[in-house]
Amino acid sequence: MKKPLYVSLANAIKNNISKHQYQTMKLPDERTLAEEFAVSRSSIKRAIQLLADQGIIFKKQGSGNFINPLFLRNKTALDYTGDNVGLTTSIVTNGKQQQIEVLNLDVVKPDAAIKENLFLTADDFVYSFKRLRKLDEVPILIEQSYIPVKVFPQLSKKLLEHSLFNYLEDQENTIINRAYLDVTTEPSSVEDQDLLHLKTTEPVGIMAGIFFVDDGTPFEYSSMRLHYRYLNFSTFVNLGK
Amino acid sequence: MKKPLYVSLANAIKNNISKHQYQTMKLPDERTLAEEFAVSRSSIKRAIQLLADQGIIFKKQGSGNFINPLFLRNKTALDYTGDNVGLTTSIVTNGKQQQIEVLNLDVVKPDAAIKENLFLTADDFVYSFKRLRKLDEVPILIEQSYIPVKVFPQLSKKLLEHSLFNYLEDQENTIINRAYLDVTTEPSSVEDQDLLHLKTTEPVGIMAGIFFVDDGTPFEYSSMRLHYRYLNFSTFVNLGK
DNA sequence: CAGTGGTCTAGACCACCAA
DNA sequence: TGGTGGTCTAGACCACTGT
């Protein structure tokens, strides 16, 4: 589990920025940095690319690399770790305890939309299940999911009572680490209001999408209806090079 | 405006995928591709990295590069062009005509939050303005924005009647191409219901954030309240390498 | 024009995966 | 253990920015 050089370099540069090592909002140029750290310019470039992907710095060809002022002010919002891709999509948990209530589990014939989303042929069956997630016993999210029987036949109600993805990673050596997600919002339905304790005027946020195993196999189609206070989606949009 | 080699390579590979040139969900290995296209392996690697960033393929060390089945089925959702960063954040326009109505424009002393978001000192004034945007005369979003007077003193009501960012790019050679955005949802206020023609049970989507010039200068803080049908945020989450 | 980031190569060697 | 992707180097040359 050795970290690549460029990750260490990126961390070193990040530290220097945090400690206001650089007097201006501009980093030293890449050739100078390469000399200072005694590495090739390519490695510096890779490190800087990483920082740019994380929104910590902005690159501007011909002019230099610039520190994102947001990073200086509010490090936590940008302090990514490990494999993060520069996008934070999260249910605001604040370290509270999570509970899962399994509302139902069935095997059904998928309708056309589900079939298309999971790339199934006519004969495939899917598990269909609904779960209610809570934080410190406060309900925050209704999840309706579909998983093809053939990709995970051993699914059971017992397994659903805890995080499926953690189980897969720990017990089955299968990592679900890609997803295509669609975020929208809608007025709450009667069921939403009931389960999530919402007033009629209060909406739900919806996150729906396909989750993939890392070799591209579609694993699950899921539609999550969130209590509106728990939908929060932060991201950098970075159209610069 | 010559395209780099790796962009052309990425397009070529993308075309081959679209034309089902590769029989399986797996791409040929990088060394083979390098030979076929008669370029260095580094260039192939860069091209494949680009496709991975766009969510078109998944990489898996030690195993190979895999085609995202979503790309084969629904090319448009993934068919990024040019400088796109793998994130589609858009108001669904469908080619309709956009109108802008300027509701007000003032110069004010910023409150603490605005000051913090725009990195201002005590003495700085800001322009505060509210605009209503419509598509084919249907109102879809209310925008409340703040721009420091010192970074764009020539702001006027006339300028606000059209896209400010386009004006900056065309006339001032200033490009706003980075943003930190926060997406949430809320019940609609009375003003929302009035301006956006919403029922009391219908919510607004909120996109709020800071927009940066590409050298890192914070340019604008903006909070946009969208008619809920027009909030749609699609993205790939890719935690694989 | 000087400064600075972007692209590209050729090749060595490392790390992970599946059989 | 062979196949395949990941990291890294050293250096040439290109492209953009601002004075």
Short mmCIF file of C-alpha atoms (C1' of nucleotides) in Angstrom, two decimals:
data_model
loop_
_atom_site.label_atom_id
_atom_site.label_comp_id
_atom_site.label_asym_id
_atom_site.label_seq_id
_atom_site.Cartn_x
_atom_site.Cartn_y
_atom_site.Cartn_z
CA MET A 1 0.00 0.00 0.00
CA LYS A 2 2.87 2.38 -0.73
CA LYS A 3 1.80 5.81 -1.84
CA PRO A 4 3.05 6.96 -5.22
CA LEU A 5 5.55 9.77 -5.28
CA TYR A 6 3.16 12.26 -6.80
CA VAL A 7 0.67 11.77 -3.97
CA SER A 8 3.36 12.54 -1.43
CA LEU A 9 4.41 15.55 -3.45
CA ALA A 10 0.84 16.77 -3.62
CA ASN A 11 0.54 16.45 0.14
CA ALA A 12 3.80 18.27 0.68
CA ILE A 13 2.68 21.12 -1.54
CA LYS A 14 -0.71 21.16 0.15
CA ASN A 15 1.02 21.45 3.50
CA ASN A 16 3.15 24.29 2.29
CA ILE A 17 0.03 26.07 1.13
CA SER A 18 -1.70 25.52 4.46
CA LYS A 19 1.28 26.88 6.29
CA HIS A 20 1.28 29.92 4.01
CA GLN A 21 4.70 28.95 2.78
CA TYR A 22 4.02 30.77 -0.45
CA GLN A 23 3.51 34.47 0.00
CA THR A 24 1.15 35.08 -2.88
CA MET A 25 -1.80 33.25 -4.35
CA LYS A 26 0.53 31.85 -6.95
CA LEU A 27 2.66 28.74 -6.63
CA PRO A 28 6.31 28.70 -7.66
CA ASP A 29 6.67 27.53 -11.25
CA GLU A 30 6.89 23.82 -11.98
CA ARG A 31 10.55 23.80 -12.89
CA THR A 32 11.46 25.50 -9.62
CA LEU A 33 9.32 23.12 -7.61
CA ALA A 34 10.93 20.17 -9.34
CA GLU A 35 14.33 21.45 -8.29
CA GLU A 36 13.23 22.14 -4.71
CA PHE A 37 11.81 18.66 -4.26
CA ALA A 38 14.60 17.10 -6.33
CA VAL A 39 12.25 15.20 -8.61
CA SER A 40 11.42 15.27 -12.30
CA ARG A 41 9.16 17.95 -13.63
CA SER A 42 6.71 15.22 -14.72
CA SER A 43 6.21 14.18 -11.11
CA ILE A 44 5.55 17.74 -10.04
CA LYS A 45 3.15 18.09 -12.91
CA ARG A 46 1.28 14.96 -11.84
CA ALA A 47 1.10 16.20 -8.25
CA ILE A 48 -0.21 19.57 -9.36
CA GLN A 49 -2.73 17.89 -11.59
CA LEU A 50 -3.99 15.99 -8.55
CA LEU A 51 -4.36 19.21 -6.57
CA ALA A 52 -6.17 20.79 -9.49
CA ASP A 53 -8.56 17.83 -9.73
CA GLN A 54 -9.32 18.33 -6.06
CA GLY A 55 -10.06 22.00 -6.59
CA ILE A 56 -7.21 23.07 -4.36
CA ILE A 57 -5.40 24.95 -7.08
CA PHE A 58 -6.27 26.42 -10.46
CA LYS A 59 -3.98 26.05 -13.45
CA LYS A 60 -3.58 28.70 -16.09
CA GLN A 61 -1.36 27.96 -19.03
CA GLY A 62 1.33 30.51 -19.60
CA SER A 63 0.70 32.23 -16.27
CA GLY A 64 1.15 29.75 -13.46
CA ASN A 65 -0.71 27.72 -10.88
CA PHE A 66 -2.95 29.58 -8.45
CA ILE A 67 -4.19 28.64 -5.01
CA ASN A 68 -7.93 28.36 -4.58
CA PRO A 69 -8.70 30.92 -1.88
CA LEU A 70 -11.48 28.63 -0.64
CA PHE A 71 -8.85 26.11 0.39
CA LEU A 72 -7.02 28.60 2.56
CA ARG A 73 -10.19 29.58 4.34
CA ASN A 74 -12.08 26.38 4.74
CA LYS A 75 -9.82 23.43 4.47
CA THR A 76 -12.35 20.80 5.49
CA ALA A 77 -14.58 21.34 2.50
CA LEU A 78 -11.72 20.47 0.24
CA ASP A 79 -9.63 18.13 2.27
CA TYR A 80 -10.10 15.04 0.22
CA THR A 81 -8.41 11.83 1.17
CA GLY A 82 -7.28 8.85 -0.81
CA ASP A 83 -9.27 7.92 -3.86
CA ASN A 84 -11.72 10.77 -3.84
CA VAL A 85 -12.45 12.22 -7.24
CA GLY A 86 -13.17 15.80 -6.39
CA LEU A 87 -16.86 15.34 -5.80
CA THR A 88 -18.51 15.15 -2.41
CA THR A 89 -21.87 13.47 -2.50
CA SER A 90 -23.10 12.79 0.93
CA ILE A 91 -25.95 12.49 3.26
CA VAL A 92 -25.08 14.83 6.09
CA THR A 93 -24.35 12.38 8.90
CA ASN A 94 -22.24 14.33 11.40
CA GLY A 95 -21.08 11.11 13.02
CA LYS A 96 -24.53 9.99 14.08
CA GLN A 97 -25.45 6.33 14.29
CA GLN A 98 -27.18 4.89 11.26
CA GLN A 99 -30.11 2.44 11.40
CA ILE A 100 -31.61 0.48 8.55
CA GLU A 101 -35.17 -0.80 8.49
CA VAL A 102 -35.97 -3.30 5.73
CA LEU A 103 -39.52 -2.63 4.57
CA ASN A 104 -39.75 -5.47 2.05
CA LEU A 105 -37.79 -7.87 -0.15
CA ASP A 106 -39.22 -9.66 -3.19
CA VAL A 107 -38.14 -11.31 -6.39
CA VAL A 108 -39.94 -9.76 -9.35
CA LYS A 109 -39.93 -9.55 -13.11
CA PRO A 110 -38.36 -6.16 -13.87
CA ASP A 111 -40.30 -3.64 -15.88
CA ALA A 112 -38.86 -2.14 -19.04
CA ALA A 113 -37.08 0.77 -17.36
CA ILE A 114 -35.36 -1.37 -14.74
CA LYS A 115 -34.39 -3.90 -17.38
CA GLU A 116 -32.79 -1.18 -19.43
CA ASN A 117 -30.98 0.36 -16.46
CA LEU A 118 -29.47 -2.94 -15.43
CA PHE A 119 -28.82 -4.21 -18.97
CA LEU A 120 -30.96 -7.31 -18.54
CA THR A 121 -32.47 -9.68 -21.04
CA ALA A 122 -36.10 -10.79 -20.95
CA ASP A 123 -35.54 -13.80 -18.72
CA ASP A 124 -33.73 -12.18 -15.83
CA PHE A 125 -35.36 -11.74 -12.46
CA VAL A 126 -34.42 -9.04 -9.98
CA TYR A 127 -34.58 -8.60 -6.25
CA SER A 128 -36.71 -5.62 -5.35
CA PHE A 129 -36.39 -4.16 -1.89
CA LYS A 130 -37.25 -1.05 0.01
CA ARG A 131 -35.31 0.23 2.99
CA LEU A 132 -35.76 3.10 5.38
CA ARG A 133 -32.59 4.65 6.72
CA LYS A 134 -32.40 6.63 9.93
CA LEU A 135 -29.83 8.62 11.81
CA ASP A 136 -30.20 8.39 15.57
CA GLU A 137 -33.69 6.99 14.91
CA VAL A 138 -34.70 10.00 12.80
CA PRO A 139 -35.83 8.76 9.36
CA ILE A 140 -34.04 10.51 6.55
CA LEU A 141 -34.26 8.42 3.41
CA ILE A 142 -36.41 5.86 1.59
CA GLU A 143 -34.47 3.64 -0.76
CA GLN A 144 -36.06 1.50 -3.49
CA SER A 145 -33.51 -0.78 -5.12
CA TYR A 146 -33.24 -3.50 -7.72
CA ILE A 147 -30.45 -6.06 -7.99
CA PRO A 148 -30.39 -8.81 -10.63
CA VAL A 149 -30.71 -12.23 -9.03
CA LYS A 150 -27.94 -13.61 -11.19
CA VAL A 151 -25.32 -11.11 -10.04
CA PHE A 152 -25.96 -11.56 -6.30
CA PRO A 153 -28.12 -14.68 -5.68
CA GLN A 154 -27.25 -14.89 -1.98
CA LEU A 155 -29.12 -11.70 -1.07
CA SER A 156 -31.23 -12.03 2.06
CA LYS A 157 -33.26 -9.84 4.36
CA LYS A 158 -30.59 -10.32 7.01
CA LEU A 159 -27.89 -8.93 4.72
CA LEU A 160 -30.03 -5.91 3.93
CA GLU A 161 -30.12 -4.88 7.54
CA HIS A 162 -26.61 -3.55 7.20
CA SER A 163 -24.62 -1.88 4.47
CA LEU A 164 -24.60 -4.11 1.43
CA PHE A 165 -21.59 -2.44 -0.11
CA ASN A 166 -19.49 -2.91 3.00
CA TYR A 167 -20.45 -6.59 3.09
CA LEU A 168 -19.50 -7.03 -0.55
CA GLU A 169 -16.17 -5.37 -0.03
CA ASP A 170 -15.29 -7.29 3.13
CA GLN A 171 -16.74 -10.71 2.34
CA GLU A 172 -16.96 -11.04 -1.40
CA ASN A 173 -14.00 -9.02 -2.59
CA THR A 174 -16.32 -7.03 -4.82
CA ILE A 175 -16.04 -3.28 -4.90
CA ILE A 176 -18.85 -1.02 -6.04
CA ASN A 177 -16.99 2.16 -6.79
CA ARG A 178 -18.70 3.78 -9.76
CA ALA A 179 -22.13 5.22 -10.08
CA TYR A 180 -24.15 7.28 -12.49
CA LEU A 181 -26.34 9.52 -10.41
CA ASP A 182 -29.18 11.85 -11.23
CA VAL A 183 -30.22 14.41 -8.63
CA THR A 184 -33.65 16.04 -8.76
CA THR A 185 -36.34 17.23 -6.36
CA GLU A 186 -40.10 16.69 -6.10
CA PRO A 187 -43.04 17.49 -3.84
CA SER A 188 -43.36 14.77 -1.21
CA SER A 189 -45.85 11.94 -1.70
CA VAL A 190 -48.15 10.75 1.06
CA GLU A 191 -45.78 7.86 1.73
CA ASP A 192 -42.81 10.24 1.95
CA GLN A 193 -44.68 12.46 4.40
CA ASP A 194 -45.58 9.45 6.50
CA LEU A 195 -42.21 7.74 6.61
CA LEU A 196 -39.99 10.81 6.68
CA HIS A 197 -42.24 12.96 8.88
CA LEU A 198 -42.64 15.72 6.32
CA LYS A 199 -45.29 18.41 6.05
CA THR A 200 -47.24 18.52 2.81
CA THR A 201 -45.33 21.60 1.70
CA GLU A 202 -41.97 19.99 2.33
CA PRO A 203 -40.26 18.27 -0.59
CA VAL A 204 -37.98 15.29 -1.03
CA GLY A 205 -34.65 15.25 -2.82
CA ILE A 206 -34.19 12.36 -5.19
CA MET A 207 -30.94 10.64 -6.02
CA ALA A 208 -31.38 7.90 -8.58
CA GLY A 209 -28.81 5.95 -10.44
CA ILE A 210 -26.95 2.87 -11.45
CA PHE A 211 -24.13 1.42 -9.38
CA PHE A 212 -21.34 -0.48 -11.09
CA VAL A 213 -18.75 -3.04 -10.11
CA ASP A 214 -15.34 -1.85 -11.17
CA ASP A 215 -15.19 -4.07 -14.24
CA GLY A 216 -18.30 -2.35 -15.56
CA THR A 217 -20.98 -4.84 -14.48
CA PRO A 218 -24.14 -2.97 -13.47
CA PHE A 219 -24.91 -4.13 -9.94
CA GLU A 220 -27.86 -2.15 -8.67
CA TYR A 221 -30.42 0.38 -9.72
CA SER A 222 -31.52 2.53 -6.85
CA SER A 223 -33.85 5.45 -6.30
CA MET A 224 -33.49 7.30 -3.03
CA ARG A 225 -35.98 9.78 -1.67
CA LEU A 226 -34.37 12.00 0.94
CA HIS A 227 -35.81 14.28 3.54
CA TYR A 228 -35.06 17.62 1.94
CA ARG A 229 -32.78 18.82 4.71
CA TYR A 230 -30.45 15.91 4.08
CA LEU A 231 -29.89 16.48 0.40
CA ASN A 232 -26.68 18.34 -0.05
CA PHE A 233 -24.54 18.06 -3.08
CA SER A 234 -21.33 20.03 -3.29
CA THR A 235 -18.95 20.08 -6.17
CA PHE A 236 -16.35 21.99 -8.03
CA VAL A 237 -17.10 22.83 -11.58
CA ASN A 238 -13.82 23.35 -13.29
CA LEU A 239 -13.83 24.09 -16.97
CA GLY A 240 -10.28 25.37 -17.02
CA LYS A 241 -7.50 23.17 -18.23
CA MET B 1 -6.53 25.59 -31.98
CA LYS B 2 -4.90 22.28 -32.86
CA LYS B 3 -6.16 19.35 -30.86
CA PRO B 4 -3.58 17.40 -28.91
CA LEU B 5 -2.79 13.90 -30.07
CA TYR B 6 -4.38 12.25 -27.06
CA VAL B 7 -7.71 13.93 -27.74
CA SER B 8 -7.70 12.58 -31.28
CA LEU B 9 -6.75 9.16 -29.97
CA ALA B 10 -9.54 9.27 -27.41
CA ASN B 11 -12.01 10.17 -30.15
CA ALA B 12 -10.73 7.38 -32.37
CA ILE B 13 -11.11 4.85 -29.58
CA LYS B 14 -14.54 6.23 -28.73
CA ASN B 15 -15.56 5.78 -32.36
CA ASN B 16 -14.31 2.23 -32.39
CA ILE B 17 -16.36 1.54 -29.29
CA SER B 18 -19.46 3.12 -30.82
CA LYS B 19 -19.03 1.00 -33.93
CA HIS B 20 -18.66 -2.10 -31.78
CA GLN B 21 -15.20 -2.56 -33.12
CA TYR B 22 -14.25 -4.40 -29.94
CA GLN B 23 -16.20 -7.60 -29.50
CA THR B 24 -16.21 -7.68 -25.71
CA MET B 25 -16.67 -5.12 -22.96
CA LYS B 26 -12.92 -4.99 -22.65
CA LEU B 27 -10.57 -2.83 -24.65
CA PRO B 28 -7.37 -4.22 -26.17
CA ASP B 29 -4.45 -3.71 -23.81
CA GLU B 30 -2.55 -0.44 -23.89
CA ARG B 31 0.58 -1.82 -25.51
CA THR B 32 -1.45 -3.32 -28.34
CA LEU B 33 -3.39 -0.08 -28.85
CA ALA B 34 -0.13 1.87 -28.93
CA GLU B 35 1.11 -0.39 -31.71
CA GLU B 36 -2.14 -0.20 -33.68
CA PHE B 37 -2.20 3.59 -33.59
CA ALA B 38 1.60 3.79 -33.97
CA VAL B 39 2.05 6.11 -30.98
CA SER B 40 3.77 5.87 -27.63
CA ARG B 41 2.13 3.99 -24.81
CA SER B 42 2.05 7.25 -22.81
CA SER B 43 -0.19 8.84 -25.41
CA ILE B 44 -2.58 5.90 -25.33
CA LYS B 45 -2.55 6.08 -21.56
CA ARG B 46 -3.42 9.77 -21.66
CA ALA B 47 -6.25 9.14 -24.11
CA ILE B 48 -7.63 6.34 -21.98
CA GLN B 49 -7.37 8.52 -18.92
CA LEU B 50 -9.50 11.10 -20.71
CA LEU B 51 -12.13 8.51 -21.56
CA ALA B 52 -12.09 7.30 -17.96
CA ASP B 53 -12.55 10.86 -16.67
CA GLN B 54 -15.57 11.14 -18.92
CA GLY B 55 -17.03 7.93 -17.57
CA ILE B 56 -16.85 6.21 -20.93
CA ILE B 57 -14.54 3.47 -19.73
CA PHE B 58 -13.52 1.99 -16.38
CA LYS B 59 -9.92 1.16 -15.60
CA LYS B 60 -8.92 -1.79 -13.45
CA GLN B 61 -5.28 -2.28 -12.72
CA GLY B 62 -3.96 -5.68 -13.61
CA SER B 63 -7.10 -6.62 -15.56
CA GLY B 64 -7.69 -4.13 -18.31
CA ASN B 65 -9.88 -1.25 -19.40
CA PHE B 66 -13.60 -1.86 -19.58
CA ILE B 67 -16.28 -0.12 -21.59
CA ASN B 68 -19.06 1.54 -19.58
CA PRO B 69 -22.22 -0.21 -20.82
CA LEU B 70 -24.08 3.06 -20.34
CA PHE B 71 -22.03 4.56 -23.12
CA LEU B 72 -23.01 1.89 -25.60
CA ARG B 73 -26.67 2.36 -24.85
CA ASN B 74 -27.09 6.04 -24.43
CA LYS B 75 -24.31 7.93 -26.01
CA THR B 76 -25.72 11.41 -25.55
CA ALA B 77 -25.58 11.32 -21.76
CA LEU B 78 -21.86 10.80 -21.95
CA ASP B 79 -20.89 12.50 -25.14
CA TYR B 80 -18.82 15.25 -23.65
CA THR B 81 -17.06 17.70 -25.88
CA GLY B 82 -13.98 19.80 -25.45
CA ASP B 83 -13.22 21.04 -22.00
CA ASN B 84 -15.95 19.29 -20.13
CA VAL B 85 -14.90 17.83 -16.82
CA GLY B 86 -17.18 14.89 -16.49
CA LEU B 87 -19.95 16.73 -14.81
CA THR B 88 -23.14 17.95 -16.45
CA THR B 89 -24.79 20.68 -14.54
CA SER B 90 -27.49 22.27 -16.51
CA ILE B 91 -30.80 23.89 -16.55
CA VAL B 92 -32.76 21.82 -19.03
CA THR B 93 -33.07 24.25 -21.92
CA ASN B 94 -33.81 22.07 -24.94
CA GLY B 95 -32.87 24.86 -27.29
CA LYS B 96 -35.54 27.25 -26.05
CA GLN B 97 -35.03 31.00 -26.07
CA GLN B 98 -33.84 32.53 -22.83
CA GLN B 99 -35.10 35.84 -21.41
CA ILE B 100 -33.68 37.78 -18.50
CA GLU B 101 -35.67 40.21 -16.39
CA VAL B 102 -33.65 42.42 -14.07
CA LEU B 103 -35.63 42.90 -10.87
CA ASN B 104 -33.20 45.23 -9.13
CA LEU B 105 -29.63 46.47 -8.91
CA ASP B 106 -28.09 48.20 -5.90
CA VAL B 107 -24.78 48.89 -4.28
CA VAL B 108 -24.76 47.69 -0.68
CA LYS B 109 -22.52 46.95 2.25
CA PRO B 110 -22.16 43.16 2.26
CA ASP B 111 -23.19 41.19 5.32
CA ALA B 112 -20.76 38.86 7.04
CA ALA B 113 -21.60 35.77 4.98
CA ILE B 114 -21.25 37.53 1.64
CA LYS B 115 -18.04 39.13 2.76
CA GLU B 116 -16.64 35.77 3.66
CA ASN B 117 -17.76 34.13 0.44
CA LEU B 118 -16.14 36.80 -1.70
CA PHE B 119 -13.04 37.25 0.46
CA LEU B 120 -13.68 40.91 1.11
CA THR B 121 -12.34 43.28 3.72
CA ALA B 122 -14.52 45.58 5.77
CA ASP B 123 -14.43 48.49 3.35
CA ASP B 124 -15.52 46.80 0.17
CA PHE B 125 -18.92 47.46 -1.36
CA VAL B 126 -20.76 44.99 -3.55
CA TYR B 127 -23.33 45.14 -6.29
CA SER B 128 -26.46 43.26 -5.30
CA PHE B 129 -28.90 42.30 -8.00
CA LYS B 130 -31.80 39.98 -8.58
CA ARG B 131 -32.73 38.54 -11.92
CA LEU B 132 -35.57 36.37 -13.17
CA ARG B 133 -34.73 34.00 -15.99
CA LYS B 134 -37.28 32.55 -18.35
CA LEU B 135 -37.34 30.05 -21.17
CA ASP B 136 -39.84 30.91 -23.89
CA GLU B 137 -41.38 33.35 -21.38
CA VAL B 138 -41.86 30.62 -18.76
CA PRO B 139 -40.09 31.70 -15.56
CA ILE B 140 -37.70 29.06 -14.29
CA LEU B 141 -35.28 30.61 -11.85
CA ILE B 142 -34.66 33.53 -9.50
CA GLU B 143 -31.07 34.56 -9.15
CA GLN B 144 -29.72 36.72 -6.30
CA SER B 145 -26.11 37.70 -6.90
CA TYR B 146 -23.33 39.76 -5.39
CA ILE B 147 -20.29 41.11 -7.22
CA PRO B 148 -17.62 43.23 -5.52
CA VAL B 149 -17.60 46.73 -6.97
CA LYS B 150 -13.84 46.73 -7.19
CA VAL B 151 -13.63 43.66 -9.42
CA PHE B 152 -16.23 44.85 -11.95
CA PRO B 153 -17.00 48.55 -11.46
CA GLN B 154 -18.57 48.97 -14.90
CA LEU B 155 -21.61 46.81 -14.06
CA SER B 156 -24.91 48.30 -15.20
CA LYS B 157 -28.54 47.32 -15.49
CA LYS B 158 -28.15 47.19 -19.24
CA LEU B 159 -25.34 44.64 -18.98
CA LEU B 160 -27.42 42.50 -16.66
CA GLU B 161 -30.10 42.09 -19.29
CA HIS B 162 -27.91 39.59 -21.06
CA SER B 163 -25.44 36.95 -19.99
CA LEU B 164 -22.74 38.57 -17.92
CA PHE B 165 -20.28 35.73 -18.40
CA ASN B 166 -20.57 35.89 -22.17
CA TYR B 167 -19.97 39.63 -22.07
CA LEU B 168 -16.90 39.18 -19.91
CA GLU B 169 -15.51 36.55 -22.20
CA ASP B 170 -16.15 38.48 -25.41
CA GLN B 171 -15.44 42.04 -24.30
CA GLU B 172 -13.16 41.86 -21.30
CA ASN B 173 -11.12 38.75 -22.04
CA THR B 174 -12.06 37.42 -18.62
CA ILE B 175 -13.19 33.85 -18.30
CA ILE B 176 -15.26 32.58 -15.39
CA ASN B 177 -14.68 28.87 -15.58
CA ARG B 178 -14.55 27.58 -12.03
CA ALA B 179 -17.26 27.41 -9.46
CA TYR B 180 -17.92 25.89 -6.10
CA LEU B 181 -21.54 24.89 -6.06
CA ASP B 182 -23.84 23.64 -3.37
CA VAL B 183 -27.11 22.00 -4.41
CA THR B 184 -30.00 21.72 -2.00
CA THR B 185 -33.79 21.90 -2.02
CA GLU B 186 -36.39 23.76 0.04
CA PRO B 187 -40.13 24.39 0.21
CA SER B 188 -41.01 27.35 -1.95
CA SER B 189 -41.43 30.77 -0.39
CA VAL B 190 -44.32 33.06 -1.24
CA GLU B 191 -42.06 35.00 -3.57
CA ASP B 192 -40.95 31.77 -5.30
CA GLN B 193 -44.57 30.72 -5.77
CA ASP B 194 -45.42 34.09 -7.20
CA LEU B 195 -42.50 34.52 -9.59
CA LEU B 196 -42.09 30.90 -10.64
CA HIS B 197 -45.79 29.99 -10.69
CA LEU B 198 -45.49 27.23 -8.14
CA LYS B 199 -48.15 25.63 -5.96
CA THR B 200 -47.55 25.79 -2.20
CA THR B 201 -46.62 22.11 -2.16
CA GLU B 202 -44.07 22.50 -4.94
CA PRO B 203 -40.45 23.09 -3.94
CA VAL B 204 -37.52 24.98 -5.37
CA GLY B 205 -34.08 23.60 -6.06
CA ILE B 206 -31.27 25.79 -4.86
CA MET B 207 -27.87 26.11 -6.46
CA ALA B 208 -25.63 28.46 -4.52
CA GLY B 209 -21.98 29.08 -4.93
CA ILE B 210 -18.93 31.12 -5.68
CA PHE B 211 -17.73 31.75 -9.20
CA PHE B 212 -14.04 32.26 -9.86
CA VAL B 213 -11.94 33.86 -12.57
CA ASP B 214 -9.36 31.39 -13.76
CA ASP B 215 -6.55 32.98 -11.77
CA GLY B 216 -8.49 32.29 -8.59
CA THR B 217 -10.12 35.69 -8.03
CA PRO B 218 -13.61 35.24 -6.56
CA PHE B 219 -15.92 37.07 -8.94
CA GLU B 220 -19.47 36.47 -7.85
CA TYR B 221 -21.54 34.87 -5.15
CA SER B 222 -24.85 33.70 -6.43
CA SER B 223 -27.85 31.90 -5.05
CA MET B 224 -30.29 30.51 -7.59
CA ARG B 225 -33.78 29.27 -6.78
CA LEU B 226 -35.03 27.01 -9.53
CA HIS B 227 -38.47 25.76 -10.38
CA TYR B 228 -38.12 22.17 -9.19
CA ARG B 229 -38.67 20.61 -12.60
CA TYR B 230 -35.64 22.41 -13.93
CA LEU B 231 -33.16 21.19 -11.36
CA ASN B 232 -31.31 18.23 -12.76
CA PHE B 233 -27.84 17.32 -11.79
CA SER B 234 -26.19 14.29 -13.36
CA THR B 235 -22.77 13.02 -12.58
CA PHE B 236 -20.48 10.08 -12.51
CA VAL B 237 -19.07 9.14 -9.19
CA ASN B 238 -15.91 7.25 -9.87
CA LEU B 239 -13.86 6.09 -6.96
CA GLY B 240 -11.83 3.64 -9.02
CA LYS B 241 -8.35 4.59 -10.08
"C1'" DC C 1 10.69 37.91 -25.90
"C1'" DA C 2 11.03 35.63 -21.43
"C1'" DG C 3 8.41 32.92 -18.41
"C1'" DT C 4 5.54 29.17 -17.66
"C1'" DG C 5 2.41 25.35 -18.46
"C1'" DG C 6 1.19 21.53 -22.13
"C1'" DT C 7 2.37 17.63 -25.01
"C1'" DC C 8 5.00 13.77 -26.33
"C1'" DT C 9 8.53 10.07 -26.47
"C1'" DA C 10 11.13 5.71 -25.19
"C1'" DG C 11 12.08 2.91 -21.98
"C1'" DA C 12 12.78 1.05 -17.11
"C1'" DC C 13 10.61 -0.89 -13.48
"C1'" DC C 14 6.62 -1.59 -10.08
"C1'" DA C 15 1.96 -3.49 -8.63
"C1'" DC C 16 -1.96 -6.03 -9.24
"C1'" DC C 17 -4.86 -9.86 -11.15
"C1'" DA C 18 -6.09 -14.32 -12.73
"C1'" DA C 19 -5.00 -18.81 -13.77
"C1'" DT D 1 3.98 -16.58 -13.73
"C1'" DG D 2 2.40 -13.92 -17.70
"C1'" DG D 3 -0.56 -10.21 -18.79
"C1'" DT D 4 -1.80 -5.69 -17.97
"C1'" DG D 5 -2.13 -1.15 -15.92
"C1'" DG D 6 0.67 2.37 -12.86
"C1'" DT D 7 4.68 5.21 -11.89
"C1'" DC D 8 8.69 7.67 -13.03
"C1'" DT D 9 12.51 9.88 -15.62
"C1'" DA D 10 15.04 13.16 -18.80
"C1'" DG D 11 14.65 15.86 -22.23
"C1'" DA D 12 12.75 17.98 -26.67
"C1'" DC D 13 9.63 21.00 -28.33
"C1'" DC D 14 4.95 23.49 -28.50
"C1'" DA D 15 1.49 27.09 -26.93
"C1'" DC D 16 -0.11 30.65 -24.24
"C1'" DT D 17 0.46 35.02 -21.27
"C1'" DG D 18 1.97 39.32 -20.15
"C1'" DT D 19 5.37 42.94 -20.34
#
